[in-house]
Backbone as a chain_set.jsonl record, in Angstrom:
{"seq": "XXXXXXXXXXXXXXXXXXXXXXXXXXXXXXXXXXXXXXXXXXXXXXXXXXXXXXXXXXXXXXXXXXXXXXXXXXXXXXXXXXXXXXXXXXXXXXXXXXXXXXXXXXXXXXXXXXXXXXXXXXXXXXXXXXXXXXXXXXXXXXX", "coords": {"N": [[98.967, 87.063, 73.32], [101.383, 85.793, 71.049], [100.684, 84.98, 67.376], [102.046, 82.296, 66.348], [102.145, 80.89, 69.111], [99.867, 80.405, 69.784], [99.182, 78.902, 67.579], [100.321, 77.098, 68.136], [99.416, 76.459, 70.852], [96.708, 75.578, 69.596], [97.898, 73.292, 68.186], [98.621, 71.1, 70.309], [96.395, 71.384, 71.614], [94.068, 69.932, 69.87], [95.405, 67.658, 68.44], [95.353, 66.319, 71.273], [92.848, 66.131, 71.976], [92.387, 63.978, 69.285], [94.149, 62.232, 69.722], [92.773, 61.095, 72.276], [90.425, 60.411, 71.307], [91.08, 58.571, 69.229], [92.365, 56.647, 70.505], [90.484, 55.686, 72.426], [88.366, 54.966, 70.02], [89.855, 52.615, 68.68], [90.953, 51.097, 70.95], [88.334, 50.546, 71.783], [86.618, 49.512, 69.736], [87.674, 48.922, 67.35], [89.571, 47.112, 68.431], [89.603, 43.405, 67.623], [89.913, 40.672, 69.472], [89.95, 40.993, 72.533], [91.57, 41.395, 75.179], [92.218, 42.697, 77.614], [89.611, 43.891, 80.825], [87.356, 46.171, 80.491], [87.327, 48.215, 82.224], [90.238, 48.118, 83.088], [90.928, 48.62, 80.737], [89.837, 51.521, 80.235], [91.009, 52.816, 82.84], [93.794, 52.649, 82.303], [94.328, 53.391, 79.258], [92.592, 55.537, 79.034], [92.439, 57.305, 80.852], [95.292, 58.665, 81.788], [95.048, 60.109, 79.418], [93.123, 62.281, 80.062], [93.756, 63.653, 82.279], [95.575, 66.024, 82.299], [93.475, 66.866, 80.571], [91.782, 69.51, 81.382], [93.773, 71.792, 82.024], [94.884, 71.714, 79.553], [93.217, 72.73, 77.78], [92.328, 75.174, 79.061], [94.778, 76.43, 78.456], [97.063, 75.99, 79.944], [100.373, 76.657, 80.576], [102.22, 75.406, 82.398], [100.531, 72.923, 82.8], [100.833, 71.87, 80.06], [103.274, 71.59, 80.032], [103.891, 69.346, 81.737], [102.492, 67.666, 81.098], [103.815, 66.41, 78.798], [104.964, 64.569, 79.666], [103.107, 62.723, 80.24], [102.078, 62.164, 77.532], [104.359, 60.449, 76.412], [104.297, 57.971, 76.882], [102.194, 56.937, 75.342], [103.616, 57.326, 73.117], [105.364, 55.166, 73.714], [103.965, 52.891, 73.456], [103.043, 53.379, 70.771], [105.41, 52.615, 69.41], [105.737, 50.32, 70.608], [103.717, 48.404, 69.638], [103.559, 48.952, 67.572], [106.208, 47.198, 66.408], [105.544, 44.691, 67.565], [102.651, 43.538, 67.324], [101.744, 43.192, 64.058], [99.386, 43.085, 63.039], [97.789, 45.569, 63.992], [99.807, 47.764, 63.067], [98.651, 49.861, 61.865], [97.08, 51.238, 63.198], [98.857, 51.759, 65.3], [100.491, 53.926, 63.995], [99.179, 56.084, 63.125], [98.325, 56.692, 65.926], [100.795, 57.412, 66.709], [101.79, 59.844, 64.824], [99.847, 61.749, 66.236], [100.541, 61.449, 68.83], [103.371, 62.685, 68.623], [102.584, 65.096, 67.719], [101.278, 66.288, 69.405], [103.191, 66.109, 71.857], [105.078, 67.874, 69.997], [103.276, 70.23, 70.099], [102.904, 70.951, 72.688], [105.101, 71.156, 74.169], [106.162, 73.417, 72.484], [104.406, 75.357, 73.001], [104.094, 75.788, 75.899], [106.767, 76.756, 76.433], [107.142, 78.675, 74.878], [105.069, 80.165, 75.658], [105.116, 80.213, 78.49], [107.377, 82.06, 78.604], [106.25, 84.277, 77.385], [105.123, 84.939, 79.47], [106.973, 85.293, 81.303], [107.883, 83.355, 82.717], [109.782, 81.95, 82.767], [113.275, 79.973, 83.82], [115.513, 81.039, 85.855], [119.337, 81.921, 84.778], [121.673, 79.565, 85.362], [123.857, 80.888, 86.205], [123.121, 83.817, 87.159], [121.323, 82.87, 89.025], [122.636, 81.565, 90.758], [124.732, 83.845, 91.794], [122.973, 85.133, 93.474], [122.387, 83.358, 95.126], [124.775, 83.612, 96.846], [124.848, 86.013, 97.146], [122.674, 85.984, 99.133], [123.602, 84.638, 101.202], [125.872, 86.102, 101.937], [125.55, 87.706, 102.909], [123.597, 87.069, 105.413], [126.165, 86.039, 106.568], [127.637, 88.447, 107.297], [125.408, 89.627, 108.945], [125.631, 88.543, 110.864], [128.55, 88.841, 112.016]], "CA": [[99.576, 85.826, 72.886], [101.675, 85.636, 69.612], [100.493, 83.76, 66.49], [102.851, 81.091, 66.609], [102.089, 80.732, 70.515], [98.319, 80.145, 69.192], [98.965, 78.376, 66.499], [100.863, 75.8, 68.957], [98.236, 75.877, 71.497], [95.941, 75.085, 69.028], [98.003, 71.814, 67.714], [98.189, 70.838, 71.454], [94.344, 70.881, 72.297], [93.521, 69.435, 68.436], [96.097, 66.592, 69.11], [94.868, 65.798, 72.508], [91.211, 65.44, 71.647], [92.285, 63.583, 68.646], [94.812, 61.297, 70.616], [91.847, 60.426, 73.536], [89.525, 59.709, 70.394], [91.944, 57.722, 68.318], [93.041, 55.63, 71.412], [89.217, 55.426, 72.535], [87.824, 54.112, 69.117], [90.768, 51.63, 68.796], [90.858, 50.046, 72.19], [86.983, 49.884, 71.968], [86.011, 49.314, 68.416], [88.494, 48.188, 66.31], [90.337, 45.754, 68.376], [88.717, 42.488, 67.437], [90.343, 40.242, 70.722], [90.039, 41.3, 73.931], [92.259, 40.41, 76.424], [91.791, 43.01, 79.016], [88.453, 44.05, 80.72], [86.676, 47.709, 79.957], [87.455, 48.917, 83.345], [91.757, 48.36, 82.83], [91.534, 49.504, 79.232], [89.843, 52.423, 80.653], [92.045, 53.154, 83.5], [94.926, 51.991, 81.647], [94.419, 54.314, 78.75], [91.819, 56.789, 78.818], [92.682, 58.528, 82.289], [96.303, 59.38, 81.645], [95.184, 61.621, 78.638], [92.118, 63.16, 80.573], [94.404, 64.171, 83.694], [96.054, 67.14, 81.887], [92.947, 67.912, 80.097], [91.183, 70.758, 81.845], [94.704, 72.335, 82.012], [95.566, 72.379, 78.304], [91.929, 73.422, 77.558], [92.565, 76.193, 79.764], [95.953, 77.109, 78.175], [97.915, 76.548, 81.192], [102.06, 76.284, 80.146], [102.728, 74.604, 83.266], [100.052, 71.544, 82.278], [101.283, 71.497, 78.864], [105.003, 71.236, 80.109], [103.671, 67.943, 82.489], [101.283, 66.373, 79.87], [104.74, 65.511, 77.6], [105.298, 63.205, 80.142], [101.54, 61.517, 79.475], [102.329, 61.781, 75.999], [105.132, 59.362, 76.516], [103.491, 56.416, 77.473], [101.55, 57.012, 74.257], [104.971, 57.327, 72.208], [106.271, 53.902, 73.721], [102.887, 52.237, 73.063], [102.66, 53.32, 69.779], [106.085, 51.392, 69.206], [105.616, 48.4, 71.086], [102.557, 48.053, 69.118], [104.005, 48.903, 65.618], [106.971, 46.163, 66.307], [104.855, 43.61, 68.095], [101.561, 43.759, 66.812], [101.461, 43.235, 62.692], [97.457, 43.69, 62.333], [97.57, 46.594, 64.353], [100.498, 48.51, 62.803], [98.704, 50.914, 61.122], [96.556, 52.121, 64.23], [100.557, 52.682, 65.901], [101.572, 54.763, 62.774], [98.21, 57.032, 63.595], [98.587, 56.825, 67.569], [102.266, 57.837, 67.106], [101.664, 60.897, 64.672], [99.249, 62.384, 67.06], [101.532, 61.751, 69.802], [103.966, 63.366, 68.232], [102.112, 66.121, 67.282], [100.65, 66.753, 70.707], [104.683, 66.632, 72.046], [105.381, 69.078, 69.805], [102.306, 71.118, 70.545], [102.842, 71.088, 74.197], [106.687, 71.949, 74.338], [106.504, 74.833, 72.009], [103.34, 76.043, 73.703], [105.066, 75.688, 76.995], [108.253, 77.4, 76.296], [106.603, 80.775, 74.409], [104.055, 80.979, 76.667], [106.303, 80.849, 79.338], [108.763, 83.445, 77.935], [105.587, 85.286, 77.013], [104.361, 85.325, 80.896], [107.742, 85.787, 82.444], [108.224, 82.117, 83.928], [111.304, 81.516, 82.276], [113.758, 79.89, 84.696], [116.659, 82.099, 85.987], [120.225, 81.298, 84.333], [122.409, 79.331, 86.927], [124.708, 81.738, 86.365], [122.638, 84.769, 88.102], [120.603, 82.276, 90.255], [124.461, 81.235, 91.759], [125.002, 85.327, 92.281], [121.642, 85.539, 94.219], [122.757, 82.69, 96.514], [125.966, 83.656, 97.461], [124.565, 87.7, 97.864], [122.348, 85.836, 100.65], [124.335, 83.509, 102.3], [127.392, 86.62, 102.299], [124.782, 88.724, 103.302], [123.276, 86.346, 106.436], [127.118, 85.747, 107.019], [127.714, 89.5, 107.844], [124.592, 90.042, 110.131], [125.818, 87.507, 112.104], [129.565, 88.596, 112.874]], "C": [[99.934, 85.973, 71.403], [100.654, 84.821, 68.399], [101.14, 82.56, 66.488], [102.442, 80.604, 68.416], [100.8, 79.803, 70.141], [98.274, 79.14, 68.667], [99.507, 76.988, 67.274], [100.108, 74.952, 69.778], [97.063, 75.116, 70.933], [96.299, 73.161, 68.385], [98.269, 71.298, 68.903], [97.223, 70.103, 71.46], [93.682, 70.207, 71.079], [93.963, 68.115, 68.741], [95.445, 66.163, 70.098], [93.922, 65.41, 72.424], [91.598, 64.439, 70.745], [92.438, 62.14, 69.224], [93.596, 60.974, 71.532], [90.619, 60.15, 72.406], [89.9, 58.623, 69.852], [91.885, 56.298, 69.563], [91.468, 54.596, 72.162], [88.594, 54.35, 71.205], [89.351, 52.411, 69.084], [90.887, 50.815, 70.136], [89.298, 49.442, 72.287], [86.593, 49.273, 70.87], [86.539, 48.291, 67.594], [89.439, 47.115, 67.051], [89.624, 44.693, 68.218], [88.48, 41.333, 68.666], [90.477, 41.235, 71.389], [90.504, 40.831, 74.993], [92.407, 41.191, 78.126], [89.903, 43.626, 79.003], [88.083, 45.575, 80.615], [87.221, 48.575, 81.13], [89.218, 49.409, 83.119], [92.061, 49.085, 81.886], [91.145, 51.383, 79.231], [90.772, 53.238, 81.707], [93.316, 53.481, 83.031], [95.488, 53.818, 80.687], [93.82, 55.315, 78.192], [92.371, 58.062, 79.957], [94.254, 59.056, 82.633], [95.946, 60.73, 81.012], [94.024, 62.701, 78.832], [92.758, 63.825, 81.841], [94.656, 65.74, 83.286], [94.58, 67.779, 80.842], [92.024, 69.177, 80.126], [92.769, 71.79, 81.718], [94.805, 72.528, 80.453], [93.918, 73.146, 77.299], [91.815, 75.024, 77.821], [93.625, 76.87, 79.724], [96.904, 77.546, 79.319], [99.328, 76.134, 80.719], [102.267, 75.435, 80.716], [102.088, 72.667, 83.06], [100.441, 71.339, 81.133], [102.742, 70.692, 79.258], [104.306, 69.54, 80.393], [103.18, 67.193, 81.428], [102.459, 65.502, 79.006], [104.76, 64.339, 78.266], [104.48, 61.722, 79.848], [101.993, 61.277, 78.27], [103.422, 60.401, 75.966], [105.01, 58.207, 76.441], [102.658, 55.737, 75.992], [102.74, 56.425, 73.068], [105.505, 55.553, 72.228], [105.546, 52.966, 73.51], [102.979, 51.898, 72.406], [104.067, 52.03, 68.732], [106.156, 50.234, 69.086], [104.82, 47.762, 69.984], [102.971, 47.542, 67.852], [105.187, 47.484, 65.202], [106.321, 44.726, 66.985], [103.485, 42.751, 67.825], [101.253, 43.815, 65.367], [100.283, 43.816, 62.317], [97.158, 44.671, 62.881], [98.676, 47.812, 64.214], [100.033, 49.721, 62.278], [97.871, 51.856, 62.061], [97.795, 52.775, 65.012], [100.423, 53.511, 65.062], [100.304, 56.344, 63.157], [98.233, 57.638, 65.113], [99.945, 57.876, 67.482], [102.372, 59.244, 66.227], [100.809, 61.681, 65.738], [100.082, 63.076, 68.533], [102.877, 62.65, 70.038], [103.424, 64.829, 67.792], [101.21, 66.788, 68.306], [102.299, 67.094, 71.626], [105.113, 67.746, 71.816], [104.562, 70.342, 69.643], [102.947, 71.836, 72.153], [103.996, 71.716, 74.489], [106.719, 72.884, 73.545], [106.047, 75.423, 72.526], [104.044, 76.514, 75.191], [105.702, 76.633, 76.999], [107.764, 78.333, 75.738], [105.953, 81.487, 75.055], [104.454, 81.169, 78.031], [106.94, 82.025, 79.914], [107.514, 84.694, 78.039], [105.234, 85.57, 79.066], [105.461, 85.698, 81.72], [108.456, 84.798, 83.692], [108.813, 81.682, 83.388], [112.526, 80.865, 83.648], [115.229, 80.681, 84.85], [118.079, 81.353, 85.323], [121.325, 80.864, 85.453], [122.93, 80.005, 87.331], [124.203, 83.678, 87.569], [121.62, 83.738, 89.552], [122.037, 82.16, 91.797], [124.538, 82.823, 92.505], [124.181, 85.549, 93.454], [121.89, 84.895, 95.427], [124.187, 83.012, 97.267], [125.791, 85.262, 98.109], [123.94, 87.098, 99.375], [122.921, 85.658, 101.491], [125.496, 84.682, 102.462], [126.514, 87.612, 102.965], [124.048, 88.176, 104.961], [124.856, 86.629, 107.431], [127.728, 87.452, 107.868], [127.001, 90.251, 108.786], [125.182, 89.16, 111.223], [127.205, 88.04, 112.796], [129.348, 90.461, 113.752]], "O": [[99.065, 86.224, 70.568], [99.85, 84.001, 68.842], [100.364, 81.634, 66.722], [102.757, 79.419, 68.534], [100.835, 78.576, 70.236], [97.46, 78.293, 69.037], [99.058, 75.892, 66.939], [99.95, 73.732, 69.802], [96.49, 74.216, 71.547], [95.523, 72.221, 68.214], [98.06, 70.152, 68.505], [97.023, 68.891, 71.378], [92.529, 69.861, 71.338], [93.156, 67.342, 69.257], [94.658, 65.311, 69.687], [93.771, 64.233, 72.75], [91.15, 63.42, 71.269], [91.613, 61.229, 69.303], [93.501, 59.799, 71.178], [89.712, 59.499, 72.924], [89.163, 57.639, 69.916], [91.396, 55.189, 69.345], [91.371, 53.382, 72.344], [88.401, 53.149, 71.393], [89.254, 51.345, 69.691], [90.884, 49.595, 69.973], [88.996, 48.319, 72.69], [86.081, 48.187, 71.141], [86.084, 47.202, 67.243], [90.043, 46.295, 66.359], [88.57, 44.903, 68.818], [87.338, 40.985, 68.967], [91.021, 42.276, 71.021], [89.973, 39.971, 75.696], [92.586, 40.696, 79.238], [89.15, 43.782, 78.042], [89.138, 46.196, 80.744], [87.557, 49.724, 80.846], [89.569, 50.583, 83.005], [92.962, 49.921, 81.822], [91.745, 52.265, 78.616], [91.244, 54.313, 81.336], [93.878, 54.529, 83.347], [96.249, 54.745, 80.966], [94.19, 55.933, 77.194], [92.589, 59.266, 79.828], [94.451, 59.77, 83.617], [96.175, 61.868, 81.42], [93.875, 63.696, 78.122], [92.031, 64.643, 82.404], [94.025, 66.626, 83.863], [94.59, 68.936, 80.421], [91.604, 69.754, 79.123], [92.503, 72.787, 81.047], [94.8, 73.711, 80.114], [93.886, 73.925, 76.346], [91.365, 75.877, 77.057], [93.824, 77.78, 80.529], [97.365, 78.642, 79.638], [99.334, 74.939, 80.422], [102.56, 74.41, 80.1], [102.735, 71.622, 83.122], [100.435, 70.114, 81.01], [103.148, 69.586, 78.901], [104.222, 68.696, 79.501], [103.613, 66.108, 81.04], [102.295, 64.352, 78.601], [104.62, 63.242, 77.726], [104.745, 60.563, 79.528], [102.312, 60.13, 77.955], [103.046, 59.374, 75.4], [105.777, 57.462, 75.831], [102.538, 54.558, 75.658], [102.695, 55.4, 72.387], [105.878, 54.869, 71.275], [106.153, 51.914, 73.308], [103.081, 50.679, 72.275], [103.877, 51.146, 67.896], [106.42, 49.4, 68.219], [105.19, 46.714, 69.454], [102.889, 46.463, 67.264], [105.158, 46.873, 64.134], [106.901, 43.679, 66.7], [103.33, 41.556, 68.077], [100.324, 44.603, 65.194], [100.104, 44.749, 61.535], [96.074, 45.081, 62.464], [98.615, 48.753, 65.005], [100.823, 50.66, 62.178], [97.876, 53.07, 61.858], [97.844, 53.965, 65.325], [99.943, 54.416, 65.746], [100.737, 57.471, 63.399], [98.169, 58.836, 65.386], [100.037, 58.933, 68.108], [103.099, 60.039, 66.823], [101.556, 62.565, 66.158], [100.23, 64.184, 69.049], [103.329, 63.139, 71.073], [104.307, 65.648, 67.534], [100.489, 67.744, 68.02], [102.524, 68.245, 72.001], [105.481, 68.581, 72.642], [105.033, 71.364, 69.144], [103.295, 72.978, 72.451], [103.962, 72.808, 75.055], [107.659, 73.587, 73.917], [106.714, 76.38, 72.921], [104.455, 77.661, 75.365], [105.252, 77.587, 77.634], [108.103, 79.308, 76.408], [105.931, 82.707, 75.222], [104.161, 82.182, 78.666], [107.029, 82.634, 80.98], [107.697, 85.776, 78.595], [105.213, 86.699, 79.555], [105.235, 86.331, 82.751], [109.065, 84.999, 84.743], [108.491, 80.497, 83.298], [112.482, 81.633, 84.609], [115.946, 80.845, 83.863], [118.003, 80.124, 85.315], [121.774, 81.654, 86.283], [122.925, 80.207, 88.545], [124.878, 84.325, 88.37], [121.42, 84.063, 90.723], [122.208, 82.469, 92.976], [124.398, 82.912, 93.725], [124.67, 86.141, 94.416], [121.751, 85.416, 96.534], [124.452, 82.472, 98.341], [126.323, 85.69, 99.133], [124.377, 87.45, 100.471], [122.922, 86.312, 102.534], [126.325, 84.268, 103.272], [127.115, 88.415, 103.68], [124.007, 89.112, 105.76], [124.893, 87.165, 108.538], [128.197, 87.41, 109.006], [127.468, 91.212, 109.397], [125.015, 89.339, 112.43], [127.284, 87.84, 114.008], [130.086, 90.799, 114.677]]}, "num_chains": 1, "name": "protein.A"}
């Protein structure tokens, strides 16, 4: 594995713990009202960012790629929050670096480690070649 590959994985899995701490102390601690109960806020938003985490623990590309998607949810949160929410703007501005910084963990990580393993996806342009060798190739056993 490169340095830069490393160095990605590493802001990934740093991010991710940080993000399921951050989001943890803040939903439990620091909000002062409570309007949902422990069980939703758990469901809600602890068990998105624990789904992918045996996978990015385990430096898998393929869970990194998926996790952006978790991250997302995080991203549009951290918004809502920051424009909706005044007394809790400055927990968004923290939520949303992380999030961001787990994004761009995960998609670099992804994409080198990828490249580095060989699971790059084919270019349409030879994938197209491959299907038309079959299908001309089927088409000639047959006549």
């Amino acid at each position: 594995m490169s340095g830069t590959t490393k160095k990605l994985r590493y802001l990934a899995l740093i991010s991710h713990v940080m993000l399921l701490l951050w989001v943890t102390v803040w939903q439990f601690t620091l909000v002062t009202e409570r309007v949902y109960s422990t069980i939703f806020l758990t469901l809600f938003y602890l068990l998105p960012l624990l789904l992918p985490l045996r996978g990015i623990v385990a430096g898998k590309p393929y869970t990194h790629a998926w996790a952006n998607f978790v991250v997302l949810f995080y991203v549009i949160h951290g918004f809502t929050v920051l424009y909706a929410i005044p007394q809790e703007r400055s927990y968004a501005i923290v939520e949303l670096i992380l999030a961001a910084a787990m994004f761009t963990g995960c998609t670099g990580f992804a994409r080198l480690r990828g490249r580095e393993l060989g699971l790059g996806l084919k270019k349409l342009k030879e994938e197209m070649k491959e299907e038309k060798a079959f299908f001309d190739g089927d088409n000639n056993a047959e006549k």
